[in-house]
Each structure stands twice: as structure tokens, then as C-alpha cells.
Amino acid sequence: MAKENNILEITPVLPSSDIKRDVQWHKEKTGYEWIGGDDMYCVLRRENSFIHLQWHADTDDDPLLGGSVIKIFVKDIELIFEELVAKGGVNNDLLRRNTAWGTHEFGMYDPNNNSIFFVQDV
């Protein structure tokens, strides 16, 4: 039988074809900052959330794939939305309010075509 509260966190690992480029993109567009790693694997952090980036060669033996999706849940979607619009990460018409599934949310793509959604439950 599994213990309750045993899982501490979940950390997405997104594929990257250029770690340095993607670290800079996240710093400028999402506010996530590099806290450690190298050109093959690194960790980014913003407040209490983390995104890991792992380099892939985009070959048959090491496909990049892209198309990964992460959802970052926030307390106040308006604050993060306004910030990322100002940074040029998203267009100001992308915020979807009162979705059929009970959220306010918006999304963006990183340079590797990974989807990053910010979500507020309502």
C-alpha cells in the first residue's frame, strides 16, 4: 500500500536541440533561470517550480521529437499572463477565460515545439 504524501514533486524534462539557446529563451520569455547543468542537461527554476532540459541530436538514434506538453498551475493567471505578454512570449489575445473544464489558461511554444501552458483553476 502506498503512503500518502510520498510523492514530493514532478519535474518535466523537455527535449532540446540547443541548451544554451533554450536557457536564454526561457530566461527572456518565461522567467525560468538556469541553476545548474551543462550543454547536455540543465535545470531551470522559477519560484518553486523546475523545468529540466535534455539535449537530443535529432537523429534516428536520438530523436528530438518535440511536442511535449507541460502545464504550470498558478494562483493568479493575470499576473503571469501580463508579464509574459510584456516579454514577448505570448500574444495578448491568447488568454482563455472560463474554459469548459473550469480554468483560465494560455499556452506558448518553446523553440523545440514543446507546449508550455499556464493554468489557473477557477
Short mmCIF file of C-alpha atoms in Angstrom, two decimals:
data_model
loop_
_atom_site.label_atom_id
_atom_site.label_comp_id
_atom_site.label_asym_id
_atom_site.label_seq_id
_atom_site.Cartn_x
_atom_site.Cartn_y
_atom_site.Cartn_z
CA MET A 1 0.00 0.00 0.00
CA ALA A 2 1.38 3.40 -0.99
CA LYS A 3 1.92 6.04 1.67
CA GLU A 4 0.02 9.29 1.25
CA ASN A 5 2.13 12.38 0.56
CA ASN A 6 5.02 10.20 -0.59
CA ILE A 7 5.32 11.91 -3.97
CA LEU A 8 7.17 15.17 -3.47
CA GLU A 9 7.08 16.70 -6.97
CA ILE A 10 7.01 16.02 -10.66
CA THR A 11 9.62 17.56 -12.90
CA PRO A 12 9.17 17.82 -16.65
CA VAL A 13 12.20 17.08 -18.80
CA LEU A 14 11.84 18.77 -22.18
CA PRO A 15 13.88 17.80 -25.22
CA SER A 16 16.23 20.45 -26.59
CA SER A 17 18.32 20.74 -29.72
CA ASP A 18 20.32 23.68 -28.28
CA ILE A 19 20.55 24.01 -24.50
CA LYS A 20 22.21 27.46 -24.50
CA ARG A 21 19.57 28.90 -26.86
CA ASP A 22 16.73 27.39 -24.84
CA VAL A 23 18.08 28.60 -21.49
CA GLN A 24 18.19 32.13 -22.91
CA TRP A 25 14.69 31.75 -24.40
CA HIS A 26 13.24 30.65 -21.05
CA LYS A 27 15.00 33.46 -19.21
CA GLU A 28 13.58 36.04 -21.62
CA LYS A 29 10.15 34.56 -22.30
CA THR A 30 9.09 32.59 -19.21
CA GLY A 31 11.25 33.91 -16.39
CA TYR A 32 12.79 30.49 -15.67
CA GLU A 33 16.50 30.80 -14.89
CA TRP A 34 19.41 28.38 -15.20
CA ILE A 35 20.51 26.98 -11.83
CA GLY A 36 22.83 24.19 -12.97
CA GLY A 37 23.89 21.82 -15.67
CA ASP A 38 25.82 21.87 -18.91
CA ASP A 39 25.31 21.75 -22.70
CA MET A 40 23.70 18.31 -22.45
CA TYR A 41 21.34 18.65 -19.48
CA CYS A 42 20.33 21.55 -17.28
CA VAL A 43 17.86 22.65 -14.65
CA LEU A 44 15.81 25.85 -14.76
CA ARG A 45 13.85 27.30 -11.86
CA ARG A 46 11.23 29.90 -11.21
CA GLU A 47 9.98 30.20 -7.65
CA ASN A 48 9.20 26.62 -6.54
CA SER A 49 8.91 25.03 -9.96
CA PHE A 50 11.55 23.46 -12.16
CA ILE A 51 11.98 22.59 -15.83
CA HIS A 52 14.79 20.31 -16.94
CA LEU A 53 16.16 20.47 -20.49
CA GLN A 54 17.90 17.49 -22.12
CA TRP A 55 19.82 17.76 -25.37
CA HIS A 56 18.93 15.42 -28.25
CA ALA A 57 20.75 15.13 -31.58
CA ASP A 58 17.53 14.77 -33.61
CA THR A 59 18.78 11.64 -35.38
CA ASP A 60 17.18 8.22 -35.78
CA ASP A 61 19.18 7.02 -32.75
CA ASP A 62 18.45 10.12 -30.64
CA PRO A 63 15.23 11.81 -31.83
CA LEU A 64 14.30 15.26 -30.62
CA LEU A 65 10.60 14.58 -31.11
CA GLY A 66 9.32 17.83 -29.61
CA GLY A 67 5.62 18.13 -28.99
CA SER A 68 5.93 17.56 -25.25
CA VAL A 69 3.34 19.37 -23.14
CA ILE A 70 3.64 20.75 -19.62
CA LYS A 71 1.10 22.61 -17.53
CA ILE A 72 2.23 25.04 -14.85
CA PHE A 73 -0.51 25.80 -12.35
CA VAL A 74 -0.56 29.31 -10.91
CA LYS A 75 -2.57 31.25 -8.33
CA ASP A 76 -3.14 34.37 -10.45
CA ILE A 77 -3.14 33.87 -14.23
CA GLU A 78 -3.45 37.60 -14.94
CA LEU A 79 -0.09 38.40 -13.30
CA ILE A 80 1.86 35.77 -15.23
CA PHE A 81 0.00 36.50 -18.46
CA GLU A 82 0.73 40.23 -18.33
CA GLU A 83 4.38 39.52 -17.57
CA LEU A 84 4.84 37.09 -20.45
CA VAL A 85 2.99 39.35 -22.91
CA ALA A 86 5.39 42.16 -21.92
CA LYS A 87 8.35 39.81 -22.52
CA GLY A 88 7.04 38.94 -25.99
CA GLY A 89 6.49 35.30 -25.09
CA VAL A 90 2.77 35.29 -25.92
CA ASN A 91 0.29 37.44 -27.80
CA ASN A 92 -2.19 39.42 -25.70
CA ASP A 93 -5.17 37.59 -27.23
CA LEU A 94 -4.22 34.07 -26.05
CA LEU A 95 -5.70 34.06 -22.54
CA ARG A 96 -8.73 31.76 -22.46
CA ARG A 97 -11.02 32.52 -19.54
CA ASN A 98 -13.64 30.20 -18.06
CA THR A 99 -12.91 27.13 -20.16
CA ALA A 100 -15.44 24.30 -20.20
CA TRP A 101 -13.12 22.37 -17.86
CA GLY A 102 -13.03 25.17 -15.24
CA THR A 103 -9.80 27.03 -15.89
CA HIS A 104 -8.28 30.26 -17.13
CA GLU A 105 -5.23 29.37 -19.27
CA PHE A 106 -2.84 30.26 -22.06
CA GLY A 107 -0.06 28.47 -23.82
CA MET A 108 3.11 29.03 -25.78
CA TYR A 109 5.69 27.01 -27.70
CA ASP A 110 9.41 26.90 -26.97
CA PRO A 111 11.99 26.75 -29.78
CA ASN A 112 11.69 22.92 -29.86
CA ASN A 113 7.92 22.96 -30.36
CA ASN A 114 7.17 21.91 -26.77
CA SER A 115 3.90 23.32 -25.41
CA ILE A 116 4.02 25.23 -22.14
CA PHE A 117 0.63 26.01 -20.61
CA PHE A 118 -0.04 28.23 -17.61
CA VAL A 119 -3.29 27.31 -15.86
CA GLN A 120 -5.42 28.70 -13.04
CA ASP A 121 -8.24 26.58 -11.68
CA VAL A 122 -11.43 28.62 -11.17
#
